[in-house]
PDB file of C-alpha atoms in Angstrom:
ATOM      1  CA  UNK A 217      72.783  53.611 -29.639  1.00 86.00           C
ATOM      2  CA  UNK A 218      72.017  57.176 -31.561  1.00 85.00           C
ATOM      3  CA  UNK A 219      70.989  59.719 -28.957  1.00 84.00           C
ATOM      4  CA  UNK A 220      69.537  63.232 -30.466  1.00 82.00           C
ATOM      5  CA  UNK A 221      69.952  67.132 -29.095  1.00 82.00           C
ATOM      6  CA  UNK A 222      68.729  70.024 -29.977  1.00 78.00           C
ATOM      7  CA  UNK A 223      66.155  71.633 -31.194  1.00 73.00           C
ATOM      8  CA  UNK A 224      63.981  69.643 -34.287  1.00 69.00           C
ATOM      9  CA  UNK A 225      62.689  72.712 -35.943  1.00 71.00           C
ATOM     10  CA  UNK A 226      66.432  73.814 -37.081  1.00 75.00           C
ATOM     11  CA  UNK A 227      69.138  71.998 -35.923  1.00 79.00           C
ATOM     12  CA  UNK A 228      69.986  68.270 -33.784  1.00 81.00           C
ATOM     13  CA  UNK A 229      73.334  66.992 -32.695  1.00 84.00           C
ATOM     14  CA  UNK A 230      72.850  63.198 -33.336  1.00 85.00           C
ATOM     15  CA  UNK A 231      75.588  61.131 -30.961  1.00 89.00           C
ATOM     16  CA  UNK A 232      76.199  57.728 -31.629  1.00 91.00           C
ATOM     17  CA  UNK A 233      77.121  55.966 -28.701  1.00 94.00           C
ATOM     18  CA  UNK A 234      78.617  52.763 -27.260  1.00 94.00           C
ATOM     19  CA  UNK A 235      76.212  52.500 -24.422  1.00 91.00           C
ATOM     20  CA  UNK A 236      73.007  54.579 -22.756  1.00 90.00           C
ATOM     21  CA  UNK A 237      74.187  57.825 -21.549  1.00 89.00           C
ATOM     22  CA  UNK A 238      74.293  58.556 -17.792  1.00 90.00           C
ATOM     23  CA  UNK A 239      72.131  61.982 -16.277  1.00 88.00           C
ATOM     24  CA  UNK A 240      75.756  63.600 -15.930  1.00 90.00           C
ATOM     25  CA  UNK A 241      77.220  62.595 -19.459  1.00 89.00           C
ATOM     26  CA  UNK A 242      73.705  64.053 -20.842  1.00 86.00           C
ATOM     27  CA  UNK A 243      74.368  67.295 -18.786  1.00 84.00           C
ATOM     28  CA  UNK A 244      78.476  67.644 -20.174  1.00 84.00           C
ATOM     29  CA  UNK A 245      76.767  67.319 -23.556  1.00 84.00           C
ATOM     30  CA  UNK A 246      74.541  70.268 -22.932  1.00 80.00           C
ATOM     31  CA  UNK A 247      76.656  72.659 -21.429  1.00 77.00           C
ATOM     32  CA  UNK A 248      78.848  71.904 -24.280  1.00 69.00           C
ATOM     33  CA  UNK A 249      75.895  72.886 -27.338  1.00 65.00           C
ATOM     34  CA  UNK A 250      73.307  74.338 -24.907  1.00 58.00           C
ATOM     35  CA  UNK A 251      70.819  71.992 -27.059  1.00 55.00           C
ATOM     36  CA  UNK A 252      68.156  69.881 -25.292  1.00 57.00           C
ATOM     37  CA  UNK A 253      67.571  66.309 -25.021  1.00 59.00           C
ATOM     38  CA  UNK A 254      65.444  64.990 -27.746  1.00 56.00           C
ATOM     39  CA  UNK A 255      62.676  62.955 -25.582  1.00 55.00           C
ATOM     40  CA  UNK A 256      60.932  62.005 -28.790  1.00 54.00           C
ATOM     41  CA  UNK A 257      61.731  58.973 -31.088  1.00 56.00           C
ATOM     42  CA  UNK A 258      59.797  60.601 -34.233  1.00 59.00           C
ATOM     43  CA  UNK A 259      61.436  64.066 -35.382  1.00 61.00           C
ATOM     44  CA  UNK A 260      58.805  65.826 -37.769  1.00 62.00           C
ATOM     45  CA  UNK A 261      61.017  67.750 -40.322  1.00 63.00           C
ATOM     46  CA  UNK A 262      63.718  67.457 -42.898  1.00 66.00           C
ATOM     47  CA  UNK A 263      67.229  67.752 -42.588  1.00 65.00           C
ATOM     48  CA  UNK A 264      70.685  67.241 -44.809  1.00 64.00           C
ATOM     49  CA  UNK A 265      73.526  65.761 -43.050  1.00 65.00           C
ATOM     50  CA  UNK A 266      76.546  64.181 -44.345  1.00 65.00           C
ATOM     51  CA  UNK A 267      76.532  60.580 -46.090  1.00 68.00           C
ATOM     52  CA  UNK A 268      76.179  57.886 -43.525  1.00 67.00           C
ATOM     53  CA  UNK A 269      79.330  56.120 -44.379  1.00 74.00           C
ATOM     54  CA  UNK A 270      81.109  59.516 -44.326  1.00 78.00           C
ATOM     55  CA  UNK A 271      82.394  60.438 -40.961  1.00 83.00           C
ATOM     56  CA  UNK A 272      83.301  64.590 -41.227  1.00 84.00           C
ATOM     57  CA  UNK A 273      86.070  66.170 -39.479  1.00 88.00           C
ATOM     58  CA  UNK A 274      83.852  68.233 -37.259  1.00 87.00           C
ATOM     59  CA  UNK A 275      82.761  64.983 -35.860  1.00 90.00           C
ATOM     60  CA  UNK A 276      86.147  64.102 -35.010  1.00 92.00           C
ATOM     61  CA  UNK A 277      87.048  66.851 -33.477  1.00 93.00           C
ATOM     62  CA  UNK A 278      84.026  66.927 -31.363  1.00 91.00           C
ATOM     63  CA  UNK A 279      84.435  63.691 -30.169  1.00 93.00           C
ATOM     64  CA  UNK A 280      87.745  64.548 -29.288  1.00 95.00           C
ATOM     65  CA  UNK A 281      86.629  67.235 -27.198  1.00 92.00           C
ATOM     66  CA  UNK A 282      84.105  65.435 -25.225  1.00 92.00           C
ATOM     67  CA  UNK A 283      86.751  62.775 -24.242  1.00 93.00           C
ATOM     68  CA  UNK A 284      88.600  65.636 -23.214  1.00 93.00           C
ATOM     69  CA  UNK A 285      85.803  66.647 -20.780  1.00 89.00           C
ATOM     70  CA  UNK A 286      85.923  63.209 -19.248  1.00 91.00           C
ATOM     71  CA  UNK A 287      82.817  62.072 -21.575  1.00 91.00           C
ATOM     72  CA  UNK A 288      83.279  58.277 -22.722  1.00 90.00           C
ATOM     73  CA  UNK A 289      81.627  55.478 -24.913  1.00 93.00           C
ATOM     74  CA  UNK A 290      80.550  58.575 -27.954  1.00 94.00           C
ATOM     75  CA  UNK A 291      82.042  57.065 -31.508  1.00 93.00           C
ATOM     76  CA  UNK A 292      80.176  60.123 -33.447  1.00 92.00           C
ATOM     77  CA  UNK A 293      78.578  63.522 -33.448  1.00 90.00           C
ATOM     78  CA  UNK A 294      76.902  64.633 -36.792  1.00 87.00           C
ATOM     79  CA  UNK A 295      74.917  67.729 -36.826  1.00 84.00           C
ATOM     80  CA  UNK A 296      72.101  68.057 -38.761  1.00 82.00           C
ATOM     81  CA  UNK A 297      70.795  71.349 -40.333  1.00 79.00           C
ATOM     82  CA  UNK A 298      66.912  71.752 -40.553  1.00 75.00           C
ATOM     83  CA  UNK A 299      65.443  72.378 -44.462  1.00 74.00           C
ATOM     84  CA  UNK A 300      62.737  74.377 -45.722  1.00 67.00           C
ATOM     85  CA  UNK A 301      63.550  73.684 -49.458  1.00 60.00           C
ATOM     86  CA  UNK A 302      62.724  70.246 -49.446  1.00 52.00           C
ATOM     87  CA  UNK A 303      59.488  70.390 -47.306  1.00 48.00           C
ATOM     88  CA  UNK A 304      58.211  73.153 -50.062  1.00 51.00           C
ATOM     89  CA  UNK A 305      59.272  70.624 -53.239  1.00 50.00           C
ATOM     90  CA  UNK A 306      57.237  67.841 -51.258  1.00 49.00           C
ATOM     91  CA  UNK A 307      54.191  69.980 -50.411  1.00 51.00           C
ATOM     92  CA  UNK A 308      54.200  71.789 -53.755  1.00 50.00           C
TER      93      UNK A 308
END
């Protein structure tokens, strides 16, 4: 299960997960980035992000720190940057 935070217009925290996330894992989370919950299935924008198959070190070591806030079940946190180049190539 792939949960999203933050904000869609520049950058989301996407956090693959073993299981749904409870109200108080959901609130660690967000004290921890300040982002907010992404309610929405459908994010309108583009963003670059690191292969799929490629798990980065931040990832790993944010993992690590939400298991040592007590936060289980997460397998991955990728952040996402928001991009303005490609959405002027494809509207050009």
């Amino acid at each position: 299960m792939i949960h999203f935070f933050g904000n869609q217009n520049s950058k989301i925290f996407a956090v693959q997960a073993t299981k749904e996330l409870s109200t108080e894992t959901i609130s660690k989370l967000m004290a921890f980035w300040q982002p907010t919950k992404n309610r929405t299935s459908i994010i309108r924008c583009f963003f670059c992000w690191p292969r799929a198959a490629m798990i980065t070190p931040w990832s790993t070591n944010a993992v690590e720190i939400t298991q040592n806030m007590g936060v289980t079940g997460i397998i991955r946190i990728e952040e996402f940057q928001a991009s303005d180049r490609i959405s002027k190539i494809l509207t050009q």
